[in-house]
């Protein structure tokens, strides 16, 4: 289960550590972006959880942007608000 941090207003600023901590350093080549799980838009994102419980990979920036749009659409369609828990099914 994950808990959302809103992307606007004070929501994401109230939890800066998970969103802003450098977890993996700089991309190995231009055009790549760090794709992480749990999502950065959740309280569980970033380094909140131990390394055993989180994962990341370098992906093309366009893919990352597309996935971000899908996640935002999920939040809006399902009315997932600040601190709302939701399940992620793989």
N, C-alpha and C. Protein backbone atom coordinates (compact mmCIF):
# COMPACT_ATOMS: atom_id res chain seq x y z
N UNK A 1 0.84 -1.16 0.00
CA UNK A 1 0.00 0.00 0.00
C UNK A 1 0.89 1.23 0.00
N UNK A 2 0.45 2.28 -0.67
CA UNK A 2 1.17 3.54 -0.72
C UNK A 2 0.23 4.65 -0.28
N UNK A 3 0.79 5.79 0.13
CA UNK A 3 0.02 6.95 0.55
C UNK A 3 0.47 8.15 -0.25
N UNK A 4 -0.46 8.82 -0.92
CA UNK A 4 -0.13 9.90 -1.83
C UNK A 4 0.32 11.16 -1.11
N UNK A 5 1.30 11.85 -1.73
CA UNK A 5 1.67 13.21 -1.38
C UNK A 5 1.24 14.06 -2.57
N UNK A 6 0.42 15.07 -2.35
CA UNK A 6 -0.06 15.91 -3.45
C UNK A 6 1.09 16.66 -4.11
N UNK A 7 0.97 16.89 -5.41
CA UNK A 7 2.04 17.52 -6.17
C UNK A 7 1.95 19.04 -6.15
N UNK A 8 0.89 19.60 -5.58
CA UNK A 8 0.78 21.05 -5.52
C UNK A 8 0.50 21.48 -4.09
N UNK A 9 0.73 22.73 -3.82
CA UNK A 9 0.48 23.25 -2.48
C UNK A 9 1.51 22.76 -1.49
N UNK A 10 1.12 22.70 -0.23
CA UNK A 10 2.05 22.35 0.84
C UNK A 10 2.28 20.85 0.95
N UNK A 11 1.47 20.04 0.29
CA UNK A 11 1.57 18.59 0.42
C UNK A 11 2.95 18.04 0.20
N UNK A 12 3.54 18.29 -0.96
CA UNK A 12 4.86 17.73 -1.23
C UNK A 12 5.95 18.46 -0.46
N UNK A 13 5.71 19.69 -0.07
CA UNK A 13 6.71 20.42 0.71
C UNK A 13 6.77 19.94 2.15
N UNK A 14 5.68 19.35 2.62
CA UNK A 14 5.65 18.86 3.99
C UNK A 14 6.49 17.59 4.15
N UNK A 15 6.82 16.94 3.05
CA UNK A 15 7.59 15.69 3.08
C UNK A 15 8.76 15.79 2.09
N UNK A 16 9.66 16.77 2.29
CA UNK A 16 10.72 16.98 1.31
C UNK A 16 11.73 15.86 1.23
N UNK A 17 12.00 15.18 2.33
CA UNK A 17 13.05 14.17 2.32
C UNK A 17 12.81 13.06 1.31
N UNK A 18 11.62 12.43 1.28
CA UNK A 18 11.44 11.36 0.31
C UNK A 18 11.52 11.84 -1.13
N UNK A 19 11.13 13.07 -1.39
CA UNK A 19 11.09 13.57 -2.75
C UNK A 19 12.44 14.11 -3.23
N UNK A 20 13.28 14.59 -2.32
CA UNK A 20 14.46 15.33 -2.76
C UNK A 20 15.79 14.65 -2.49
N UNK A 21 15.80 13.65 -1.68
CA UNK A 21 17.09 13.00 -1.39
C UNK A 21 17.65 12.35 -2.64
N UNK A 22 18.90 12.49 -2.81
CA UNK A 22 19.57 11.85 -3.94
C UNK A 22 19.78 10.39 -3.60
N UNK A 23 19.19 9.55 -4.39
CA UNK A 23 19.25 8.11 -4.12
C UNK A 23 20.30 7.44 -4.99
N UNK A 24 20.45 7.89 -6.23
CA UNK A 24 21.29 7.16 -7.18
C UNK A 24 22.36 7.99 -7.86
N UNK A 25 22.43 9.28 -7.62
CA UNK A 25 23.43 10.11 -8.29
C UNK A 25 22.95 10.61 -9.64
N UNK A 26 23.88 11.02 -10.49
CA UNK A 26 23.56 11.57 -11.80
C UNK A 26 23.33 10.48 -12.83
N UNK A 27 22.50 10.77 -13.86
CA UNK A 27 22.26 9.77 -14.91
C UNK A 27 23.56 9.40 -15.63
N UNK A 28 23.68 8.15 -16.05
CA UNK A 28 24.90 7.71 -16.74
C UNK A 28 25.04 8.31 -18.13
N UNK A 29 23.94 8.76 -18.72
CA UNK A 29 24.00 9.41 -20.03
C UNK A 29 22.82 10.37 -20.17
N UNK A 30 22.94 11.37 -21.05
CA UNK A 30 21.86 12.34 -21.24
C UNK A 30 20.57 11.66 -21.71
N UNK A 31 19.46 12.25 -21.35
CA UNK A 31 18.17 11.74 -21.81
C UNK A 31 17.58 10.65 -20.94
N UNK A 32 18.27 10.31 -19.85
CA UNK A 32 17.74 9.30 -18.94
C UNK A 32 17.21 9.95 -17.67
N UNK A 33 16.26 9.27 -17.05
CA UNK A 33 15.65 9.74 -15.82
C UNK A 33 15.51 8.56 -14.87
N UNK A 34 15.55 8.83 -13.59
CA UNK A 34 15.46 7.76 -12.59
C UNK A 34 14.01 7.40 -12.34
N UNK A 35 13.65 6.17 -12.64
CA UNK A 35 12.31 5.65 -12.37
C UNK A 35 12.40 4.88 -11.06
N UNK A 36 11.59 5.27 -10.09
CA UNK A 36 11.70 4.67 -8.77
C UNK A 36 10.37 4.06 -8.32
N UNK A 37 10.48 3.10 -7.44
CA UNK A 37 9.31 2.54 -6.76
C UNK A 37 9.71 2.27 -5.32
N UNK A 38 8.94 2.67 -4.37
CA UNK A 38 7.65 3.35 -4.48
C UNK A 38 7.78 4.72 -5.16
N UNK A 39 6.68 5.17 -5.74
CA UNK A 39 6.65 6.41 -6.50
C UNK A 39 7.08 7.60 -5.64
N UNK A 40 7.73 8.58 -6.26
CA UNK A 40 8.15 9.78 -5.55
C UNK A 40 6.95 10.56 -5.01
N UNK A 41 5.79 10.37 -5.59
CA UNK A 41 4.59 11.10 -5.16
C UNK A 41 3.90 10.43 -3.97
N UNK A 42 4.59 9.50 -3.32
CA UNK A 42 4.02 8.84 -2.14
C UNK A 42 4.93 9.05 -0.93
N UNK A 43 4.37 8.93 0.25
CA UNK A 43 5.15 9.06 1.47
C UNK A 43 6.24 8.01 1.55
N UNK A 44 6.03 6.89 0.90
CA UNK A 44 6.98 5.78 0.94
C UNK A 44 8.12 5.94 -0.06
N UNK A 45 8.05 6.96 -0.92
CA UNK A 45 9.04 7.18 -1.96
C UNK A 45 10.39 7.64 -1.43
N UNK A 46 11.36 7.77 -2.31
CA UNK A 46 12.70 8.22 -1.94
C UNK A 46 13.40 7.22 -1.06
N UNK A 47 13.99 7.70 0.01
CA UNK A 47 14.74 6.81 0.90
C UNK A 47 13.98 6.52 2.20
N UNK A 48 12.67 6.74 2.19
CA UNK A 48 11.87 6.48 3.38
C UNK A 48 11.97 5.02 3.79
N UNK A 49 11.91 4.12 2.83
CA UNK A 49 12.02 2.69 3.10
C UNK A 49 13.46 2.23 2.90
N UNK A 50 13.83 1.14 3.51
CA UNK A 50 15.16 0.57 3.33
C UNK A 50 15.37 0.09 1.90
N UNK A 51 16.62 -0.10 1.52
CA UNK A 51 16.94 -0.47 0.14
C UNK A 51 16.30 -1.78 -0.30
N UNK A 52 16.05 -2.69 0.60
CA UNK A 52 15.41 -3.96 0.25
C UNK A 52 13.99 -3.74 -0.25
N UNK A 53 13.33 -2.68 0.19
CA UNK A 53 11.91 -2.43 -0.12
C UNK A 53 11.69 -1.42 -1.22
N UNK A 54 12.74 -0.97 -1.86
CA UNK A 54 12.57 0.01 -2.94
C UNK A 54 13.45 -0.38 -4.13
N UNK A 55 13.09 0.16 -5.27
CA UNK A 55 13.87 -0.13 -6.46
C UNK A 55 13.93 1.08 -7.38
N UNK A 56 14.88 1.07 -8.30
CA UNK A 56 15.02 2.15 -9.26
C UNK A 56 15.73 1.63 -10.50
N UNK A 57 15.56 2.36 -11.59
CA UNK A 57 16.25 2.04 -12.85
C UNK A 57 16.33 3.31 -13.69
N UNK A 58 17.36 3.38 -14.53
CA UNK A 58 17.47 4.49 -15.48
C UNK A 58 16.60 4.16 -16.68
N UNK A 59 15.71 5.06 -17.04
CA UNK A 59 14.81 4.86 -18.19
C UNK A 59 14.84 6.11 -19.06
N UNK A 60 14.45 5.99 -20.34
CA UNK A 60 14.38 7.19 -21.19
C UNK A 60 13.43 8.23 -20.58
N UNK A 61 13.85 9.48 -20.62
CA UNK A 61 13.06 10.56 -20.02
C UNK A 61 11.62 10.58 -20.56
N UNK A 62 11.43 10.33 -21.86
CA UNK A 62 10.09 10.33 -22.43
C UNK A 62 9.21 9.25 -21.78
N UNK A 63 9.81 8.10 -21.51
CA UNK A 63 9.07 7.02 -20.84
C UNK A 63 8.68 7.43 -19.43
N UNK A 64 9.61 8.04 -18.73
CA UNK A 64 9.35 8.51 -17.37
C UNK A 64 8.23 9.54 -17.35
N UNK A 65 8.27 10.49 -18.30
CA UNK A 65 7.23 11.51 -18.38
C UNK A 65 5.87 10.89 -18.69
N UNK A 66 5.85 9.90 -19.55
CA UNK A 66 4.60 9.21 -19.90
C UNK A 66 4.03 8.49 -18.69
N UNK A 67 4.89 7.79 -17.96
CA UNK A 67 4.43 7.08 -16.76
C UNK A 67 3.92 8.05 -15.70
N UNK A 68 4.58 9.20 -15.58
CA UNK A 68 4.13 10.22 -14.64
C UNK A 68 2.74 10.71 -14.99
N UNK A 69 2.48 10.90 -16.28
CA UNK A 69 1.15 11.31 -16.73
C UNK A 69 0.10 10.27 -16.42
N UNK A 70 0.45 9.00 -16.60
CA UNK A 70 -0.49 7.92 -16.28
C UNK A 70 -0.79 7.88 -14.79
N UNK A 71 0.22 8.11 -13.96
CA UNK A 71 0.02 8.09 -12.52
C UNK A 71 -0.87 9.26 -12.08
N UNK A 72 -0.63 10.44 -12.62
CA UNK A 72 -1.47 11.60 -12.31
C UNK A 72 -2.91 11.34 -12.74
N UNK A 73 -3.08 10.74 -13.91
CA UNK A 73 -4.42 10.39 -14.40
C UNK A 73 -5.10 9.41 -13.45
N UNK A 74 -4.36 8.42 -12.95
CA UNK A 74 -4.90 7.47 -11.98
C UNK A 74 -5.37 8.20 -10.73
N UNK A 75 -4.53 9.11 -10.21
CA UNK A 75 -4.89 9.86 -9.01
C UNK A 75 -6.19 10.64 -9.23
N UNK A 76 -6.29 11.31 -10.36
CA UNK A 76 -7.48 12.14 -10.64
C UNK A 76 -8.72 11.29 -10.87
N UNK A 77 -8.61 10.27 -11.68
CA UNK A 77 -9.74 9.41 -12.02
C UNK A 77 -10.31 8.72 -10.79
N UNK A 78 -9.43 8.30 -9.89
CA UNK A 78 -9.85 7.56 -8.70
C UNK A 78 -9.94 8.44 -7.46
N UNK A 79 -9.79 9.74 -7.67
CA UNK A 79 -9.87 10.73 -6.58
C UNK A 79 -8.99 10.36 -5.39
N UNK A 80 -7.73 10.06 -5.69
CA UNK A 80 -6.75 9.76 -4.65
C UNK A 80 -6.20 11.10 -4.18
N UNK A 81 -6.54 11.48 -2.95
CA UNK A 81 -6.17 12.78 -2.41
C UNK A 81 -4.98 12.66 -1.46
N UNK A 82 -4.56 13.80 -0.92
CA UNK A 82 -3.44 13.86 0.03
C UNK A 82 -3.60 12.82 1.13
N UNK A 83 -2.58 12.02 1.34
CA UNK A 83 -2.50 11.01 2.39
C UNK A 83 -3.46 9.83 2.20
N UNK A 84 -4.16 9.76 1.06
CA UNK A 84 -5.03 8.61 0.78
C UNK A 84 -4.18 7.38 0.49
N UNK A 85 -4.52 6.26 1.11
CA UNK A 85 -3.81 5.02 0.78
C UNK A 85 -4.37 4.42 -0.50
N UNK A 86 -3.53 3.72 -1.26
CA UNK A 86 -4.00 3.01 -2.44
C UNK A 86 -3.07 1.81 -2.66
N UNK A 87 -3.62 0.79 -3.29
CA UNK A 87 -2.87 -0.45 -3.56
C UNK A 87 -2.27 -0.37 -4.95
N UNK A 88 -1.10 -0.92 -5.11
CA UNK A 88 -0.44 -1.04 -6.41
C UNK A 88 -0.34 -2.51 -6.75
N UNK A 89 -0.96 -2.89 -7.85
CA UNK A 89 -0.95 -4.30 -8.27
C UNK A 89 0.01 -4.43 -9.45
N UNK A 90 0.99 -5.29 -9.32
CA UNK A 90 1.98 -5.46 -10.37
C UNK A 90 1.52 -6.48 -11.40
